[in-house]
Short mmCIF file of C-alpha atoms in Angstrom, two decimals:
data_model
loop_
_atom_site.label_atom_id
_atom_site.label_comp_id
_atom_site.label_asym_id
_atom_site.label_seq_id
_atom_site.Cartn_x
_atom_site.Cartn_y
_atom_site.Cartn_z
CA UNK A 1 -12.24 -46.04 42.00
CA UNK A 2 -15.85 -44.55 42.23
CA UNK A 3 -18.45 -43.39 44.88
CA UNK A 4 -21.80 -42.79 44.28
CA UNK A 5 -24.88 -41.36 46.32
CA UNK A 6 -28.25 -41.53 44.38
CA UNK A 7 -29.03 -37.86 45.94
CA UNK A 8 -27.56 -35.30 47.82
CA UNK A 9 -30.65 -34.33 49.51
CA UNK A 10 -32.50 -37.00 51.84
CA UNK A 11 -35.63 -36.38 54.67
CA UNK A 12 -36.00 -38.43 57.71
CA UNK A 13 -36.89 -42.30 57.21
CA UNK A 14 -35.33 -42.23 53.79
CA UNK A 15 -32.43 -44.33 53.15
CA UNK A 16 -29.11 -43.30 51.88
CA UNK A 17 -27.54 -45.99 49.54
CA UNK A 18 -23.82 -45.51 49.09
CA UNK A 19 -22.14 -47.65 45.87
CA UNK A 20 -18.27 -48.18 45.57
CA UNK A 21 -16.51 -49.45 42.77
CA UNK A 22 -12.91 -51.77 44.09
CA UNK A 23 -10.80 -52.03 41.05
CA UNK A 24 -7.46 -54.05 41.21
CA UNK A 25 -5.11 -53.08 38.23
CA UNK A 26 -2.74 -55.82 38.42
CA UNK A 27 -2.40 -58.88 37.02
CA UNK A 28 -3.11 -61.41 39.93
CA UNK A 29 -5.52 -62.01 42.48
CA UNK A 30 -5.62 -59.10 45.04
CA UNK A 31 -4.24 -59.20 48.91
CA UNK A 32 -6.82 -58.57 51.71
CA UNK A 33 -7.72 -54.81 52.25
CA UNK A 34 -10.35 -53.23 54.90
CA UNK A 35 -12.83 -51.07 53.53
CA UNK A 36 -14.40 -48.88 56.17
CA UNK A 37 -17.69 -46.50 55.50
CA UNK A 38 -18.29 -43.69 58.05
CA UNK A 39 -21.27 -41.78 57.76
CA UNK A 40 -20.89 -38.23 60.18
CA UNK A 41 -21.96 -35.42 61.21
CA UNK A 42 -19.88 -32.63 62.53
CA UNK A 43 -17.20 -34.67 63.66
CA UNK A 44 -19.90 -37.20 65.19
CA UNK A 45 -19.97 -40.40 64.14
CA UNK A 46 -23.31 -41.84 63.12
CA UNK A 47 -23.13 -45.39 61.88
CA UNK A 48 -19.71 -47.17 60.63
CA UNK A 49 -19.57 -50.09 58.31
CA UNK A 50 -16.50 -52.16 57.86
CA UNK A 51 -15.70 -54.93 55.29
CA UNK A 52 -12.97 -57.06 54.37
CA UNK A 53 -11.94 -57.41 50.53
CA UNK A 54 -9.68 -59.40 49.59
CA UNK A 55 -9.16 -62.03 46.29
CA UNK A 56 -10.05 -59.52 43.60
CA UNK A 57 -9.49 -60.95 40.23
CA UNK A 58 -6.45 -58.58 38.21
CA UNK A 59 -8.12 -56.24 35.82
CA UNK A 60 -11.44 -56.74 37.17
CA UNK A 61 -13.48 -54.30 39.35
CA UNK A 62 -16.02 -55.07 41.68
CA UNK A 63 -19.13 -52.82 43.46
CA UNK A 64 -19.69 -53.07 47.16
CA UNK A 65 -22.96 -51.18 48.96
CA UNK A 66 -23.80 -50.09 52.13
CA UNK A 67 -27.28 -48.82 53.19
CA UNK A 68 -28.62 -46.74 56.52
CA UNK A 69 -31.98 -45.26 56.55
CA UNK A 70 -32.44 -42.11 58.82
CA UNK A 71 -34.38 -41.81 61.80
CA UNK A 72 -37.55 -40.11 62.38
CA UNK A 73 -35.87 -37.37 64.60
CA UNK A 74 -32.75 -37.44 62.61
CA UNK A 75 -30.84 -34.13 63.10
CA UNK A 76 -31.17 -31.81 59.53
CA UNK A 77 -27.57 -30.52 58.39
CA UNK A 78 -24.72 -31.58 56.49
CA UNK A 79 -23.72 -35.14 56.35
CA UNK A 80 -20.36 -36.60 55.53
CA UNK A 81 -19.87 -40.36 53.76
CA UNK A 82 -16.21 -41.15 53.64
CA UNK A 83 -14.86 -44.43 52.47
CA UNK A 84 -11.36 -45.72 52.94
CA UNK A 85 -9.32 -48.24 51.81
CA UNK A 86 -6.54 -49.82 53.92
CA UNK A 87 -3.81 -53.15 52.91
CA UNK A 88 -2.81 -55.44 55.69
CA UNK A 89 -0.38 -53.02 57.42
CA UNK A 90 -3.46 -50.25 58.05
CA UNK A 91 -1.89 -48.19 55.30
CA UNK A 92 -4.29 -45.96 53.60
CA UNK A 93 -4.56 -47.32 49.93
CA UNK A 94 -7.44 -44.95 48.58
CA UNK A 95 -10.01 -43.03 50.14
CA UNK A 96 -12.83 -40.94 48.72
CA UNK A 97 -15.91 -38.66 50.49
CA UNK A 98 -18.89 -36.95 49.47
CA UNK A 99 -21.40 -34.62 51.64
CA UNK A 100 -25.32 -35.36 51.56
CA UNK A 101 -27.95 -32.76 53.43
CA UNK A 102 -30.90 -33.76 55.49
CA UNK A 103 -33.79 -31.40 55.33
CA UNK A 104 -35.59 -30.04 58.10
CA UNK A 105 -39.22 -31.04 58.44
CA UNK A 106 -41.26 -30.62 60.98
CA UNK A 107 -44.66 -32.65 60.68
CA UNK A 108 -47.92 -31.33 62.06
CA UNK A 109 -51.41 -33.48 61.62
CA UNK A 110 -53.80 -30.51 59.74
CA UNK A 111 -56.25 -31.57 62.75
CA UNK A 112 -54.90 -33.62 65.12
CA UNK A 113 -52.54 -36.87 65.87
CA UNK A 114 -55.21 -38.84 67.89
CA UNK A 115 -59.11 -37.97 69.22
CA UNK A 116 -60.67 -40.12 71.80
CA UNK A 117 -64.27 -39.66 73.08
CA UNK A 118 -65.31 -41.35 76.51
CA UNK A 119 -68.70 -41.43 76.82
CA UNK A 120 -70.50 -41.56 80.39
CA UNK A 121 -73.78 -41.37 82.23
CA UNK A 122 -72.79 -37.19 83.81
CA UNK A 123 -70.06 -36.38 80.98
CA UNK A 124 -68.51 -37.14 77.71
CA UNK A 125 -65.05 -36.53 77.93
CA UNK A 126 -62.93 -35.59 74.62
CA UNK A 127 -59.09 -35.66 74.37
CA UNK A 128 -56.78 -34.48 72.13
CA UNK A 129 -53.16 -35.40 70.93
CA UNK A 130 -50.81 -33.38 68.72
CA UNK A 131 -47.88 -34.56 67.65
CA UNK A 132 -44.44 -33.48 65.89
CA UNK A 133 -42.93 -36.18 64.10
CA UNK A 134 -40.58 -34.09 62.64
CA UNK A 135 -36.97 -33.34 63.35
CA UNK A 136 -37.00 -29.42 64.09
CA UNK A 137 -38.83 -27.58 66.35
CA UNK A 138 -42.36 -26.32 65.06
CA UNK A 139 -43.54 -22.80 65.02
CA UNK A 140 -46.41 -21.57 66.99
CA UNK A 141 -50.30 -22.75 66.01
CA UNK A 142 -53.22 -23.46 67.41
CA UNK A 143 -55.31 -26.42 68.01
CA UNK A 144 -59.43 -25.73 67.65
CA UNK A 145 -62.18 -27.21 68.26
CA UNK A 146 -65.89 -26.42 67.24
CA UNK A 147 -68.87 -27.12 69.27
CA UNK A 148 -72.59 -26.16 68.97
CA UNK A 149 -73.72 -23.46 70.99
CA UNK A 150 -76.05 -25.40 72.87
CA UNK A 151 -73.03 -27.06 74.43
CA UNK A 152 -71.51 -23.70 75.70
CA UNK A 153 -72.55 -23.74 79.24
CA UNK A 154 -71.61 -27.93 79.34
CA UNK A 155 -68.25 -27.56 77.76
CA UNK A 156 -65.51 -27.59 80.55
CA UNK A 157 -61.52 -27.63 79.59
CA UNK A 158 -58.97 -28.64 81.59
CA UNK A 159 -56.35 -26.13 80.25
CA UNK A 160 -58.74 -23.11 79.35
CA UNK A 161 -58.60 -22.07 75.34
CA UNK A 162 -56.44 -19.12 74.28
CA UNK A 163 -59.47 -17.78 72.58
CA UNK A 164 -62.87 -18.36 71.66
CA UNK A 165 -65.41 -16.80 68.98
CA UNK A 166 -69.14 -17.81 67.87
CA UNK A 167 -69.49 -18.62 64.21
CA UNK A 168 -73.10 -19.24 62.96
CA UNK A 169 -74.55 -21.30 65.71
CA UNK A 170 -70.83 -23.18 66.97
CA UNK A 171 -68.05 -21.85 69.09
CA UNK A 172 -64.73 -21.99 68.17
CA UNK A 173 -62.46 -22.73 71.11
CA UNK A 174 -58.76 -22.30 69.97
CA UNK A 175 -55.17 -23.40 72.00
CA UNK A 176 -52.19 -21.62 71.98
CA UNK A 177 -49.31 -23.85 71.21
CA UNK A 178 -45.70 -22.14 71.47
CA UNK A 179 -43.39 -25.10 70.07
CA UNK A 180 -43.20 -28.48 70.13
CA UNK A 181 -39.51 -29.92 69.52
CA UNK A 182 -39.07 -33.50 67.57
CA UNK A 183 -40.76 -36.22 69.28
CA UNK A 184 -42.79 -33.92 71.56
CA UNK A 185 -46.70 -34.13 71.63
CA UNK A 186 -49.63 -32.17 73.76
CA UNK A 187 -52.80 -33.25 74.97
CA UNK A 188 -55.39 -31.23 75.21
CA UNK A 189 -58.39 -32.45 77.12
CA UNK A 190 -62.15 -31.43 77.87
CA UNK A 191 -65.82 -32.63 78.70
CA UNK A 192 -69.55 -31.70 78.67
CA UNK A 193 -71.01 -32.41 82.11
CA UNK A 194 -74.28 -33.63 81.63
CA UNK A 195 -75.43 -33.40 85.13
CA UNK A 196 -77.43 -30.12 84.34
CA UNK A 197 -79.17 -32.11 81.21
CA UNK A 198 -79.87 -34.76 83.36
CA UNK A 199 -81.56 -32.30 86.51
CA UNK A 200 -83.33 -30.72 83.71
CA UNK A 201 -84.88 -33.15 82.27
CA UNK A 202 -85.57 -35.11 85.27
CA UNK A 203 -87.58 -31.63 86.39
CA UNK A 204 -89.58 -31.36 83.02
CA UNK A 205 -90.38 -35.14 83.29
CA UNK A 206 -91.89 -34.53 86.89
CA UNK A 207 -94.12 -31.90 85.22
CA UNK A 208 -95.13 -33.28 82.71
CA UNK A 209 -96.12 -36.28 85.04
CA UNK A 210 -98.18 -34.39 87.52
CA UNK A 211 -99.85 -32.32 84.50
CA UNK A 212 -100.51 -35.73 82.84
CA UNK A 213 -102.19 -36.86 86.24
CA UNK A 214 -104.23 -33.30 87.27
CA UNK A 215 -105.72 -33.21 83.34
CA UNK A 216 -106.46 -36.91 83.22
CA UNK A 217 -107.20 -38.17 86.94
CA UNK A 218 -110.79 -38.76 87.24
CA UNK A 219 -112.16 -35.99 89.49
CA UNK A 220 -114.92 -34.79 92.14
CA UNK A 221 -116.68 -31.43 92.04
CA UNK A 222 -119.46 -30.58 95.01
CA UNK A 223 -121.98 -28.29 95.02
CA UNK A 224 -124.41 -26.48 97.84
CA UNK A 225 -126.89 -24.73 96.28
CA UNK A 226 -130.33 -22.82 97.87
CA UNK A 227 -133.18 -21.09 97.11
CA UNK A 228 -133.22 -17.92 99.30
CA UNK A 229 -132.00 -17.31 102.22
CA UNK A 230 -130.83 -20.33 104.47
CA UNK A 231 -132.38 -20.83 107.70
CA UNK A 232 -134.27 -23.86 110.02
CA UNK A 233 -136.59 -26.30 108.07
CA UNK A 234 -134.65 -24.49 104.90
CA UNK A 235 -134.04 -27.58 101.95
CA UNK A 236 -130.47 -26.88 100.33
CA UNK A 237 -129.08 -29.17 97.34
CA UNK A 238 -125.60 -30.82 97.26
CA UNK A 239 -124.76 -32.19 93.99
CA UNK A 240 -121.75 -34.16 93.46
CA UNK A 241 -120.38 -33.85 89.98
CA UNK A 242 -117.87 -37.14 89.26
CA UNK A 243 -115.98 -36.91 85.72
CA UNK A 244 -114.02 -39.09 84.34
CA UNK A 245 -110.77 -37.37 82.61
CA UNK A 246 -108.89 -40.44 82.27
CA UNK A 247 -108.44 -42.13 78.81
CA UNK A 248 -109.89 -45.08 79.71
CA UNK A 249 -113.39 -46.74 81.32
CA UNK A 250 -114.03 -46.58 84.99
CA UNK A 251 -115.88 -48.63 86.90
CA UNK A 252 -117.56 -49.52 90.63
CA UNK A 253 -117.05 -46.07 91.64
CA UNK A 254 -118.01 -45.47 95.47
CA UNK A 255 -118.30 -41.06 96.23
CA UNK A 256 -118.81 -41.10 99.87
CA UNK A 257 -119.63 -37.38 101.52
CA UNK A 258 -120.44 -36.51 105.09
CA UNK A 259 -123.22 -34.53 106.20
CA UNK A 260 -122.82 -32.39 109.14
CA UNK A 261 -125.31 -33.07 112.39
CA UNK A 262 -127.14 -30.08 112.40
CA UNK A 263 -129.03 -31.36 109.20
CA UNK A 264 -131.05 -33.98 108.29
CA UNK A 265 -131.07 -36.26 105.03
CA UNK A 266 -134.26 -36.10 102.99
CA UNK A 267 -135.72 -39.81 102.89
CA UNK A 268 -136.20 -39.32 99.07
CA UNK A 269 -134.51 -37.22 96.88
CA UNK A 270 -133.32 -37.51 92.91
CA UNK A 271 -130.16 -39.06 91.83
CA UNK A 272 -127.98 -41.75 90.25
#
């Protein structure tokens, strides 16, 4: 005697509950009927539910439901619910129908489905995944990411960007994405090869080493020194000047020079 449909308007994953009302007017307790539900969609048949009534007090009325919650993807359009009644012979006692819309949606994270970073010793690989869980097709956008300008000549993509601009002291790397249909997702993946980081500062290390080393290595300075012009029988003085440039003490330090053969030591002479 009745159908109802809470709404006429549902989006995928919501449920459609259908009511029925089963009246018997007469007097006794009812035969058995069939009720079937068909839920369609152009002529396509989405989900079926069959029951069997039977034993219906007279004059009394009874409600039967029926429940089918819509799939993530589910197809937007018009819907049809029909419900019929049939006796024992497969005669068609009563039948009633109502039409219920799904709504196109198309879902589209603001940033992105998923990010994953992996992290090594030469690069740090970063990949992206978008995602339509709706049940049309999505429209164009674009997928961007922002990284500092220091990381220009270290960023790498697999699929290059559509576009790229500087803002302040980031770039803006942008994909083109023409459409995803329902279900569909794209990755987008790129890294930052650190091998250039690495040979740089494995160069500015070595520097700074062998700068540490020259300024604070202990050191050696000799001097030959004369009064007038040098000839035979001629004294000349060779001073050697140790320092000690090192942040630390020093000790039992030998200096050992070599005179050449054409001159001769003095026995006696000044120093440490």
């Amino acid at each position: 005697s009745d159908l109802k449909i809470e709404k006429s308007s549902f989006k995928p994953e919501e449920t459609l509950n259908v009511e029925m009302t089963l009246g018997n007017a007469g007097s006794s307790f009812s035969d058995e009927y069939s009720l079937t539900t068909t839920l369609s969609k152009s002529s396509e048949i989405v989900k079926v539910f069959d029951r069997t009534v039977s034993n219906l007090p007279g004059r009394s009325s009874t409600k039967i439901s029926e429940s089918y919650t819509f799939g993530k993807y589910a197809e937007p359009g018009v819907y049809s619910v029909s419900v019929v009644l049939k006796n024992s012979q497969n005669s068609v006692v009563s039948s009633k129908s109502s039409n219920i819309r799904v709504e196109e949606v198309y879902k589209l994270p603001t940033e992105y489905t998923e990010k994953k970073q992996n992290i090594g010793i030469l690069s740090v690989g970063v990949e992206i995944r978008v995602k339509n869980d709706g049940n049309v097709p999505t429209p164009e956008f674009f997928v961007t990411e922002s990284v500092p300008i220091l990381a220009k000549d270290l960023f790498y993509p697999d699929v290059e960007p559509t576009s790229q601009e500087r803002k302040d002291d980031r770039i803006v790397y942008s994909w083109s994405i023409p459409q995803l249909v329902p279900g569909q997702e794209i990755t987008i993946k790129y890294k930052f090869r650190l091998f250039n980081v690495w040979a740089g500062l494995l160069a500015i290390a070595a520097v700074v080493y062998y700068a540490f080393r020259f300024v604070f290595t202990p050191s050696i300075v000799k001097v030959v020194s004369s009064k007038g012009p040098l000839n035979k029988g001629k004294e000349m003085i060779v001073t050697l000047e140790v320092k000690n440039r090192s942040l630390g003490e020093i000790k039992d330090i030998v200096v050992d020079d070599v005179a050449p053969q054409l001159t001769q030591i003095v026995e006696k002479f000044d120093t440490v």
